[in-house]
Coordinates of C-alpha atoms (C1' of nucleotides) in Angstrom, one line a residue:
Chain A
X1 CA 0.0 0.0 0.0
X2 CA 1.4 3.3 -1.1
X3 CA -0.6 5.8 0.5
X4 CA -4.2 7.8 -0.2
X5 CA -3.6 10.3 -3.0
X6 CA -5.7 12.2 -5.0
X7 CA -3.7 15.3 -6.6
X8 CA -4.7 17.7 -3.7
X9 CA -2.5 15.0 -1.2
X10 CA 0.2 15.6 -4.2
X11 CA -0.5 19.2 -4.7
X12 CA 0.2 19.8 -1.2
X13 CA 3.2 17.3 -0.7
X14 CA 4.5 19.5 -4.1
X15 CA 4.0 22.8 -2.5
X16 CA 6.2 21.9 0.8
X17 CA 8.7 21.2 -1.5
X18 CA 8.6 24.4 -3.5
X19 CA 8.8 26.3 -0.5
X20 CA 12.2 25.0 0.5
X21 CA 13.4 25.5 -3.9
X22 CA 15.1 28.7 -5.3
X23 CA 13.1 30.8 -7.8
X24 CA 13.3 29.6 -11.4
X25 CA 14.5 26.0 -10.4
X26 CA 12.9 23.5 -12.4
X27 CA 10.4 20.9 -11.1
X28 CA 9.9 17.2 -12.0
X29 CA 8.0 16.9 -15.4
X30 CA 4.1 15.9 -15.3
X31 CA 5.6 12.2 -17.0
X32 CA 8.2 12.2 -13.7
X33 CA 5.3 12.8 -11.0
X34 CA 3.3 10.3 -12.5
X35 CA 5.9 7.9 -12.0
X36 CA 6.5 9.0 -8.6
X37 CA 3.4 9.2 -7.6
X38 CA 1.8 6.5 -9.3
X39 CA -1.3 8.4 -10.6
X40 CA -2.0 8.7 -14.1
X41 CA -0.9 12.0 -16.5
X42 CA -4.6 13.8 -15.2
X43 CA -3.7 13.3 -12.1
X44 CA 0.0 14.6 -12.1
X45 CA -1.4 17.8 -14.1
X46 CA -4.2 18.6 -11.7
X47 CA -1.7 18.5 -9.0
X48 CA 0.9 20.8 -10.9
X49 CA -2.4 22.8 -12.2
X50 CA -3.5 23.4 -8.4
X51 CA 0.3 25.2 -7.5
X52 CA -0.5 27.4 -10.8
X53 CA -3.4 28.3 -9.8
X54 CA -1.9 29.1 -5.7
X55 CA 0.8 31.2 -7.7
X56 CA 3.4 28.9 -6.5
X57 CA 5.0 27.3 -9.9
X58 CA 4.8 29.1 -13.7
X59 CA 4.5 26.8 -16.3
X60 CA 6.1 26.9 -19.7
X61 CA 4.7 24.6 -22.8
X62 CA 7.8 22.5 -24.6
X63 CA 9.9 23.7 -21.5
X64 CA 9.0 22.9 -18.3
X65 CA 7.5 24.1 -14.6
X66 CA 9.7 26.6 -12.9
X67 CA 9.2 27.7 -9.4
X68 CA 7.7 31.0 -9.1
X69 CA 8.8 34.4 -7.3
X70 CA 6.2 37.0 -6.6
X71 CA 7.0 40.5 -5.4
X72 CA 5.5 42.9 -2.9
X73 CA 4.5 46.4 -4.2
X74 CA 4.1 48.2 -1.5
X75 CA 1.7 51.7 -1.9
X76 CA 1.3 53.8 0.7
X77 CA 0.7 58.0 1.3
X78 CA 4.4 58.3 2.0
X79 CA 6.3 56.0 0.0
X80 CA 7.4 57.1 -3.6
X81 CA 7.3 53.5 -4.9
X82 CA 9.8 52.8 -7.4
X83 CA 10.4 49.7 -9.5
X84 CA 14.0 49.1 -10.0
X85 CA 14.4 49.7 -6.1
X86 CA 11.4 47.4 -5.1
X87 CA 12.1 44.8 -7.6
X88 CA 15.7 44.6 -6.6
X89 CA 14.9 44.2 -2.5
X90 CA 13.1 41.7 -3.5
X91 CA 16.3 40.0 -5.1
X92 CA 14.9 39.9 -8.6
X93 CA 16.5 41.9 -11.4
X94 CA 14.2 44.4 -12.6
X95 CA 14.6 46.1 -16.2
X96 CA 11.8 48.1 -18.0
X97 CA 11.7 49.3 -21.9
X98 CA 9.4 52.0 -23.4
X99 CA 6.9 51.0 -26.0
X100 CA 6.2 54.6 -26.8
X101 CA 6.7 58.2 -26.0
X102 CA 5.1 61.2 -27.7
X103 CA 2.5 64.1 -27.6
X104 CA -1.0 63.1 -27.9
X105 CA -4.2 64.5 -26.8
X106 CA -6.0 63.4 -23.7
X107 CA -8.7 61.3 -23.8
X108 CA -11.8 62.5 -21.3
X109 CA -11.5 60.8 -18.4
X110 CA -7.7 61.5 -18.5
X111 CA -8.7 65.1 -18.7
X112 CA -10.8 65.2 -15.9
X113 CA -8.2 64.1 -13.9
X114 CA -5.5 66.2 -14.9
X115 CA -8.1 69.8 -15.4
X116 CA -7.4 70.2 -18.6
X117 CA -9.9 70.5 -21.6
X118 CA -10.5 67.9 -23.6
X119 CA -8.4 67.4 -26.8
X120 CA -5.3 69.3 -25.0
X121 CA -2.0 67.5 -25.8
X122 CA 0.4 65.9 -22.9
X123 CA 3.0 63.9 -22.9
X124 CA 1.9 59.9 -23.2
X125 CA 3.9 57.5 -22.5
X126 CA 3.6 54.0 -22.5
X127 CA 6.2 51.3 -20.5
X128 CA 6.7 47.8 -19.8
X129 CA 8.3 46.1 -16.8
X130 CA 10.3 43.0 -16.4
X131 CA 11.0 40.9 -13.3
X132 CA 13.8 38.5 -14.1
X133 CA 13.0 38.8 -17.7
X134 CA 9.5 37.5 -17.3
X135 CA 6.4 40.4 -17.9
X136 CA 5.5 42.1 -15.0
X137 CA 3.3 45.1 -15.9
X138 CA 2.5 47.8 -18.5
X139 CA 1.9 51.2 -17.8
X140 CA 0.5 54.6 -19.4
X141 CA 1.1 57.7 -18.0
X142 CA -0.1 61.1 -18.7
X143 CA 2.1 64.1 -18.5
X144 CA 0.9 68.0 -18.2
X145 CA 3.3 69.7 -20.9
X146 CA 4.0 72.7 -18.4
X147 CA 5.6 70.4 -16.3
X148 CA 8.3 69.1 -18.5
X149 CA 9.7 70.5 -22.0
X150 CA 10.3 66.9 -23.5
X151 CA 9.9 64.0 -22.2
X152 CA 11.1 61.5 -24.9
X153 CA 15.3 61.1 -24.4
X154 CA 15.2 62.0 -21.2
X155 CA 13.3 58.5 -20.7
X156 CA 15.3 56.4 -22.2
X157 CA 17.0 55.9 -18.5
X158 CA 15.6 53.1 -16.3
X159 CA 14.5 56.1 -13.9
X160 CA 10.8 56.8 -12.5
X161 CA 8.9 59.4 -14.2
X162 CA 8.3 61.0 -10.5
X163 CA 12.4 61.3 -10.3
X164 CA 12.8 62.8 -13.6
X165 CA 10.0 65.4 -12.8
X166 CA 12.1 66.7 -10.3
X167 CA 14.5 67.1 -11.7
X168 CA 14.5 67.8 -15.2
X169 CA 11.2 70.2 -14.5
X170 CA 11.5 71.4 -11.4
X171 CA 8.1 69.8 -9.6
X172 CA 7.9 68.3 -6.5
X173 CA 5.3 65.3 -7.4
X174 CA 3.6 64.3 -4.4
X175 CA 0.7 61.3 -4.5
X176 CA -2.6 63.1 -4.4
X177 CA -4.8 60.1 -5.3
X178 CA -4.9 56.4 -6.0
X179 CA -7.1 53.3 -6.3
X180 CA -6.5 50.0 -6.5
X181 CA -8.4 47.0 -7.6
X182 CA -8.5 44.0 -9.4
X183 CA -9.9 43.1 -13.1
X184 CA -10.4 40.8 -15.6
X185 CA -8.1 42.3 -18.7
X186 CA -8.9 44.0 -21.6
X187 CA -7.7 41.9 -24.8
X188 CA -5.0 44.8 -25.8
X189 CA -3.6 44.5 -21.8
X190 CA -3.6 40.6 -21.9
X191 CA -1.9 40.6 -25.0
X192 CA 0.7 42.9 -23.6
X193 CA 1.2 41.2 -20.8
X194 CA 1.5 38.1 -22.6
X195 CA -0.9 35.8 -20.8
X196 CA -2.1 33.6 -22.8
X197 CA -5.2 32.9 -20.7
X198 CA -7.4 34.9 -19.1
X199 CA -7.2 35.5 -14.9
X200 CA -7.5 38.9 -13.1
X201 CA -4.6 41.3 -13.0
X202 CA -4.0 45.0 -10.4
X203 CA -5.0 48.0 -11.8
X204 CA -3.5 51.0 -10.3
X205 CA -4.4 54.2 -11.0
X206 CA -3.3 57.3 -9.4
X207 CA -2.4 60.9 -10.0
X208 CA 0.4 62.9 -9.0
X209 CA 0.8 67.0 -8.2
X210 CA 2.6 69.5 -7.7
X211 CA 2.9 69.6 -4.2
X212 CA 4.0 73.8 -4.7
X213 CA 0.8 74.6 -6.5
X214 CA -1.3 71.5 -5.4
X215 CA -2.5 70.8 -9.3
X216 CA -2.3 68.0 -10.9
X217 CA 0.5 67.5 -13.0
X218 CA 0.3 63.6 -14.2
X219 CA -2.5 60.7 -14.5
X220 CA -1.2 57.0 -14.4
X221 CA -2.8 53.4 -15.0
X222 CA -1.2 50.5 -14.2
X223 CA -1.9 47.0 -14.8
X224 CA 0.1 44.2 -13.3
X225 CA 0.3 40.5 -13.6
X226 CA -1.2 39.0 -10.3
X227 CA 1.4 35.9 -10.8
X228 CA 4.2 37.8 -10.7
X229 CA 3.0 40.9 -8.6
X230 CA 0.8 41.6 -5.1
X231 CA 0.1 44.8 -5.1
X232 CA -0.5 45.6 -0.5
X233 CA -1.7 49.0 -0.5
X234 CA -1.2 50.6 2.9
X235 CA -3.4 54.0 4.3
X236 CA -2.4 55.5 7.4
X237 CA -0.7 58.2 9.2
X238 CA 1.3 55.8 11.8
X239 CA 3.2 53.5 10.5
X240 CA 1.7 50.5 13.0
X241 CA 4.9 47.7 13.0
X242 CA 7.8 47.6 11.5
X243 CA 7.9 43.8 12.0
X244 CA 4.7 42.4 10.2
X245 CA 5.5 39.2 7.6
X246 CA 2.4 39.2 5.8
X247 CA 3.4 36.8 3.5
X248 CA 5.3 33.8 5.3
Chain B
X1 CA -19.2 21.7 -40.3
X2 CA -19.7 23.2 -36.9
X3 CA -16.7 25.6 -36.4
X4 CA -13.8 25.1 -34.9
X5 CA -14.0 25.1 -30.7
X6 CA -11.7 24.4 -28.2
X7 CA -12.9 25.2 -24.8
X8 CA -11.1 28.4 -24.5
X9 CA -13.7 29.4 -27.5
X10 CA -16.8 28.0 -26.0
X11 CA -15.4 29.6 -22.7
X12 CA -15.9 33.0 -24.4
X13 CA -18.8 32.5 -25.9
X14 CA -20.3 31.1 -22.4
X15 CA -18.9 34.2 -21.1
X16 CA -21.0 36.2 -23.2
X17 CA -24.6 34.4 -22.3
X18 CA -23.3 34.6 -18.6
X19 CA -22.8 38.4 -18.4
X20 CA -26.8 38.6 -19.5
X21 CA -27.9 36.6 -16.9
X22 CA -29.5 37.4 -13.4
X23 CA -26.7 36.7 -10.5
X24 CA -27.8 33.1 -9.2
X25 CA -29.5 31.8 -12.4
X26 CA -28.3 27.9 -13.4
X27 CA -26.0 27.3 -16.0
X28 CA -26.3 24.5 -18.3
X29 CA -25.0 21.3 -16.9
X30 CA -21.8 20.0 -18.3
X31 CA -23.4 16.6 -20.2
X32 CA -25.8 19.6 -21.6
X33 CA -22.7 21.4 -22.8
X34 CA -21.6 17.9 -24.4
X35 CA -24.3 17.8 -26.6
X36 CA -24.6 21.8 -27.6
X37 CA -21.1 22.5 -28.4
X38 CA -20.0 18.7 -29.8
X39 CA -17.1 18.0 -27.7
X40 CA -16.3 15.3 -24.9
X41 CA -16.8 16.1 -21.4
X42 CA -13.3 17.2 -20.7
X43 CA -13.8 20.5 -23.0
X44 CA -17.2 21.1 -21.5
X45 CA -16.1 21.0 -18.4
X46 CA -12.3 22.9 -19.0
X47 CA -14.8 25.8 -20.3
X48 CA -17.0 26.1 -17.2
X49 CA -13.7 25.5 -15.1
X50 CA -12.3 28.5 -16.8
X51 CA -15.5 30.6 -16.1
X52 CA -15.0 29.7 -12.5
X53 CA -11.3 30.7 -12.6
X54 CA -12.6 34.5 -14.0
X55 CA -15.1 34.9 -11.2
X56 CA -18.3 34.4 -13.8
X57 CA -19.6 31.2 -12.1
X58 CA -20.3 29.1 -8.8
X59 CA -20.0 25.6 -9.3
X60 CA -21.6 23.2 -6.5
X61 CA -21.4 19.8 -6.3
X62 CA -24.8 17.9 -6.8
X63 CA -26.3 21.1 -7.6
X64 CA -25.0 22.6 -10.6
X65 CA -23.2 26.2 -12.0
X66 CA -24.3 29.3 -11.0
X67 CA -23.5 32.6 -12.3
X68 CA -22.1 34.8 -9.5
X69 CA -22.2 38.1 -8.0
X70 CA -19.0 39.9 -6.4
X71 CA -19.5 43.0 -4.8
X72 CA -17.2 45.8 -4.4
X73 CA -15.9 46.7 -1.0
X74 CA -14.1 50.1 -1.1
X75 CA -12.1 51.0 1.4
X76 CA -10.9 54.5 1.9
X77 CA -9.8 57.1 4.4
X78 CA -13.0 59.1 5.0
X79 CA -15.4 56.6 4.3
X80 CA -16.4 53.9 7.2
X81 CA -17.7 50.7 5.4
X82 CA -20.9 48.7 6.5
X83 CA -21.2 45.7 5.6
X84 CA -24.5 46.0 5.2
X85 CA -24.6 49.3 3.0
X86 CA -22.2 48.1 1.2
X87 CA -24.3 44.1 0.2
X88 CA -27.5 45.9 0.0
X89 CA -26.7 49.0 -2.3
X90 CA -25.2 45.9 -4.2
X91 CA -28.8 44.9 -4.9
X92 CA -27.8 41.8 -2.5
X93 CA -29.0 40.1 0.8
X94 CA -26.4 41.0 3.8
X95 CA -26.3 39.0 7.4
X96 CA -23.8 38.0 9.9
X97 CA -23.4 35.7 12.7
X98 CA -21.2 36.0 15.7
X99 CA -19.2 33.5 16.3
X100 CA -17.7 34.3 19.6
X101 CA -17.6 36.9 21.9
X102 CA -15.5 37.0 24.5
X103 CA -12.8 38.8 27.1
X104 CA -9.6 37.4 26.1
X105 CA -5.7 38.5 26.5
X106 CA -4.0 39.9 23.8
X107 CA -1.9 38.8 21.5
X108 CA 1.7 40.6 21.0
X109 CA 1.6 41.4 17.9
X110 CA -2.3 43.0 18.9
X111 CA -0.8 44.6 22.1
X112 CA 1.8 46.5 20.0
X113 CA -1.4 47.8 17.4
X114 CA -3.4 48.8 20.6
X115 CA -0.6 49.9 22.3
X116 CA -0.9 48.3 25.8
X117 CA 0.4 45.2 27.5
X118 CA 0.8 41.2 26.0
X119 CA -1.6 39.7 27.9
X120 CA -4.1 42.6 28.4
X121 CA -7.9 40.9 28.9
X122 CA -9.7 43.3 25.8
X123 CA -12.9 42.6 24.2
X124 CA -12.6 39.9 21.1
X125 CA -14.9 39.2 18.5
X126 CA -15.2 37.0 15.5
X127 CA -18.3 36.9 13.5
X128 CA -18.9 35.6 9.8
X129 CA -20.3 37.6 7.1
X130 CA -22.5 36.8 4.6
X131 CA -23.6 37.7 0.7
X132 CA -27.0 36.0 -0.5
X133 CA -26.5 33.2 2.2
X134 CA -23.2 32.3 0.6
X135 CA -19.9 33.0 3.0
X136 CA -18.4 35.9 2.1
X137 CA -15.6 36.7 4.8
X138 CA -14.8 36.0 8.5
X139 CA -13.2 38.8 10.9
X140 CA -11.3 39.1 14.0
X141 CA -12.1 42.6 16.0
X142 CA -10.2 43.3 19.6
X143 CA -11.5 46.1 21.2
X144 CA -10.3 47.9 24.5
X145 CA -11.8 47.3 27.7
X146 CA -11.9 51.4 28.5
X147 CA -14.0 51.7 25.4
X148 CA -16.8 49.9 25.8
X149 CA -17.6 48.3 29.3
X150 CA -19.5 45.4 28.0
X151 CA -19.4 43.8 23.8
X152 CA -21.6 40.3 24.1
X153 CA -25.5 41.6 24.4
X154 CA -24.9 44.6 22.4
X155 CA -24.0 43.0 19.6
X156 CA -26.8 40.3 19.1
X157 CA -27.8 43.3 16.0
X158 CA -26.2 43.4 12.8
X159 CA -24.4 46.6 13.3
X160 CA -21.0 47.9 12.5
X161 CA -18.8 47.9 15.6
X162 CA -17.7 51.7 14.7
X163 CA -21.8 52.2 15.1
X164 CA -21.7 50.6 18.5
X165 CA -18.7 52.1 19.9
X166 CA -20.1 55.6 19.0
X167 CA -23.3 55.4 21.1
X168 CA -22.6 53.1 23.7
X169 CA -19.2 54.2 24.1
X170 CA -18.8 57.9 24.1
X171 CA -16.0 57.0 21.5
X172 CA -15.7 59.2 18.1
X173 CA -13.9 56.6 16.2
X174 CA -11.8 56.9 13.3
X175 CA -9.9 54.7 10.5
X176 CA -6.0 55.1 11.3
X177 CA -4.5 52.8 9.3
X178 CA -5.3 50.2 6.8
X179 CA -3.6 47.4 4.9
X180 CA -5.3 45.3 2.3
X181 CA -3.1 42.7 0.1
X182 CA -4.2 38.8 -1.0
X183 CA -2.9 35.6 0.7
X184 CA -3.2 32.2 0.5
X185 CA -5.8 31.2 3.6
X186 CA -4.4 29.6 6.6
X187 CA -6.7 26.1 6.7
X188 CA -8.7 27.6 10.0
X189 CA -9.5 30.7 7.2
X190 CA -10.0 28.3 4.7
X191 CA -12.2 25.9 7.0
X192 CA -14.4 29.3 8.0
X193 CA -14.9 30.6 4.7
X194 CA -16.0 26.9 3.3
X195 CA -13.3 27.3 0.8
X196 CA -12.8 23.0 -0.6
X197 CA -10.1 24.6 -2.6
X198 CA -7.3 26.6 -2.0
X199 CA -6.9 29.9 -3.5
X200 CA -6.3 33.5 -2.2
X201 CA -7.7 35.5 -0.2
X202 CA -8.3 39.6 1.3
X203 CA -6.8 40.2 3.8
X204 CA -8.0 43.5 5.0
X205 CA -6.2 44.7 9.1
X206 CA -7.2 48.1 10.3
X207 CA -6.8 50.1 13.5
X208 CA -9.0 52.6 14.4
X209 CA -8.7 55.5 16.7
X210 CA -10.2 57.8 18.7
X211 CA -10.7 61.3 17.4
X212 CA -10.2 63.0 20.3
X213 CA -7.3 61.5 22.3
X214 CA -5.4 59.7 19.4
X215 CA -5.2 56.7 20.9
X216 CA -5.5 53.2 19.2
X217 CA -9.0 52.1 19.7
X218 CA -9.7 48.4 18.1
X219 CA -7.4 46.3 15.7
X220 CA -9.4 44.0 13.5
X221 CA -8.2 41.6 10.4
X222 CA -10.9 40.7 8.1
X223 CA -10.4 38.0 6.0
X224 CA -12.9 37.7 2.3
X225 CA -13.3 35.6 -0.6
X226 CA -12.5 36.7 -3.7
X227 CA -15.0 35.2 -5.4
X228 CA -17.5 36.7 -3.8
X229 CA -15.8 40.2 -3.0
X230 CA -14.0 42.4 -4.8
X231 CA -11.6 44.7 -2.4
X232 CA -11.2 48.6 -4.3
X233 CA -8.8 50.6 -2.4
X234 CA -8.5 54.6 -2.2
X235 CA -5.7 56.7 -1.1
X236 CA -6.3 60.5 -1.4
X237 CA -7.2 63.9 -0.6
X238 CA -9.3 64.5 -3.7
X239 CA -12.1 62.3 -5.2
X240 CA -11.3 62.4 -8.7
X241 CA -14.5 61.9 -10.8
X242 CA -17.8 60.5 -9.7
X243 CA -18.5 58.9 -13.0
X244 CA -15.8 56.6 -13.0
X245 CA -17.1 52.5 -14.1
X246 CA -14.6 50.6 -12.5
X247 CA -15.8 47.3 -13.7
X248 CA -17.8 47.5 -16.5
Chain C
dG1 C1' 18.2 25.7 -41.0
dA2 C1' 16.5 21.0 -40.3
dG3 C1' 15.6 17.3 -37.3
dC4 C1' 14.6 15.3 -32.9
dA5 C1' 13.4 14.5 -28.1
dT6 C1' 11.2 16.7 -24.3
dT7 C1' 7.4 19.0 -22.1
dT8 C1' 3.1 21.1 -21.5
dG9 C1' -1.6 22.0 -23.9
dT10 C1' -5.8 20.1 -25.5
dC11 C1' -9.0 16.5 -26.3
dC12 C1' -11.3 12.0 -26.5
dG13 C1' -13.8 8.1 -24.2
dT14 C1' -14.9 5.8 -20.1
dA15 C1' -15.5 4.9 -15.3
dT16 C1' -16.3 5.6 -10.4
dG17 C1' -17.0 8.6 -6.3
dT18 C1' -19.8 11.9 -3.8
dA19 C1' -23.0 15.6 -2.7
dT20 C1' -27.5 17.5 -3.8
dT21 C1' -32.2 17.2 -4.9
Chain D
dC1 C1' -34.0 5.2 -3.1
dA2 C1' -33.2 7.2 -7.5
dA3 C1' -31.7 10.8 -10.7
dT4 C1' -28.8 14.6 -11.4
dA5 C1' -24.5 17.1 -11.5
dC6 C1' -20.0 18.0 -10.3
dA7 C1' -15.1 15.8 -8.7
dT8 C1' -11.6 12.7 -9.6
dA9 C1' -9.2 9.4 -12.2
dC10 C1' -7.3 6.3 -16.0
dG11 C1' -5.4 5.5 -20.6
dG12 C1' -4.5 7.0 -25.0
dA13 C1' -3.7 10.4 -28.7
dC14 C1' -2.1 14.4 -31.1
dA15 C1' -0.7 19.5 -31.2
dA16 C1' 2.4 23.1 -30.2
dA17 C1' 6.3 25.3 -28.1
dT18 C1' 11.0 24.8 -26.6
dG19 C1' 15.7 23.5 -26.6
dC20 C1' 19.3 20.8 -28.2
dT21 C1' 21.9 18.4 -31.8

DNA sequence: GAGCATTTGTCCGTATGTATT
DNA sequence: CAATACATACGGACAAATGCT
């Protein structure tokens, strides 16, 4: 007698053992667990399946199952977040390339947010951002012309747009507003972030302003890849513990 | 010939019907499926499975497939939620049960939110939430003893414990901090929230204060499927437009 | 570039278990 | 008790992506 399985006894057996692995190793093929296990091919995928689905493994079709990292992005009042610097503390190599950067007039909602009239052209700027290489997010952000010149060389640099205002225009960009939530993807957002199937993903919006003047000076959405990101959004003027491990 | 499927396809297209129909409404069964769309039972089912994985449906054993409802819980600084506003503005049927109610001694990591002693006797509560009769979330409140003399009899109704703490303790309360991130349950969160599968959770922990003296009031950690609830999360000093349509 | 083995993705048919009605 | 419906499982097959030769 071998034991009771069943592929959530396996599932859970797996996930121990993915606990204790590096990021990016790579775990025993579906054809491996079956012989391991005993269980048929259905079986041995469920199981592998049911640590996709906790966000523990990522699998890869004609390569294999590799053990997953997911990072904390912290958002809070206070804290300027920055990718490079969060991706990095998290021991993950960060990189970030921009799809495009030009002039283009705002679209309404966009407008709203920034007080501008309709039709008024700002900087746009669209980015994606890597964690180890993999797809972690894309991003469009709005730019009030009066607050920087150009915007286009300038960002060529791995830099925050938030660093650059300050110093390139000479705004201090403080957080004024920001929501988070979770939704299913547009098409145009999946296919950027190259998922291939469909599962929820953060959007972040929020607008910066001039903390001198108190307008608004840019309007950013965010979406990130739930799998590879979790977004903890903090409000609160005391900072409560320093020593809190949310995530074991 | 039919047209080419694959259950991603029939996925979409089920998606489609399901975003017409009332919130509770039975789906087709999956031998039904079978027959409509021409494929063996593993597609049929793959395609509801998927449905299930984008929030659209509630499958039950014995029963059948549901189309769901998730409600939107925001969370900001000036608002104070109710869990019943929030349900029943929803156009769903709120209730809650205590589970226990009790003096009990801290815990540290309590004691350092509250700011008193390890091992302080302060009021604790748990109670269970619910949407429509389905579980929707379990929570954890620990009050101080100085703010409210007694907890058990008062809270037989289904009130908010801000509510309570405002008339029978003299106590202006307000929201001092706030965190809100997912987890993967612990199996007592999993067990309370009827969860037969594991996937992750809000975790929502606030500490509330008194207005007038500053002073941490009670900590509570509320705990909510995402299946059923949707957590939306606001920083800011502005509310940016009314009109926004978060989900569609 | 072509060819090949590996690995996951999709699908079929069938069967049994288990909770609900 | 019986019918229904979802959950789990087996074995087999081919497709598609990857990585190596």
């Amino acid at each position: 007698m071998t034991e009771r399985n069943g592929y959530q006894v396996i599932a859970g057996r797996l996930a121990d053992e993915v606990a204790e692995l590096a990021p990016g190793t790579k775990l025993a093929s579906e054809h491996e667990l079956m012989d391991r296990f005993g269980v048929g091919r259905a079986s041995a995928r469920a199981a592998v399946q049911e640590l996709e689905r906790r966000g523990l493994v990522r699998r890869v079709r004609g390569s294999g199952t590799f053990v997953n990292r997911r990072i904390d992005y912290v958002i809070s009042r206070e804290r300027r977040p920055s990718w490079h610097r969060t991706v990095e503390s998290a021991g993950a190599v960060p990189r970030s390339t921009v799809l495009s950067s030009q002039l283009r007039p705002v679209p309404e909602r966009c407008a709203h947010y920034l007080g501008v009239e309709p039709g008024t052209e700002v900087h746009h700027m669209r980015r994606l951002r890597f964690v180890d290489d993999h797809v972690a997010a894309v991003g469009e952000e709005w730019v009030k012309r009066d607050a920087l010149t150009e915007l286009g060389p300038a960002m060529r640099i791995e830099e925050s747009l938030d660093e650059l205002l300050r110093q390139m225009g000479r705004v201090d960009v403080v957080r004024s507003w920001c929501r988070t939530a979770m939704e299913l993807p547009s098409e145009e957002i999946q296919a950027a972030l190259e998922m291939n199937y469909v599962a929820p993903v953060w959007v972040v919006e929020s607008i910066n302003r001039d903390a001198a003047t108190g307008t608004a000076v840019t309007y950013s959405t965010a979406w990130m890849r739930a799998d590879v990101i979790r977004v903890v959004m903090e409000i609160g003027d005391t900072e409560p513990a320093p020593n809190i491990a949310l995530h074991r």
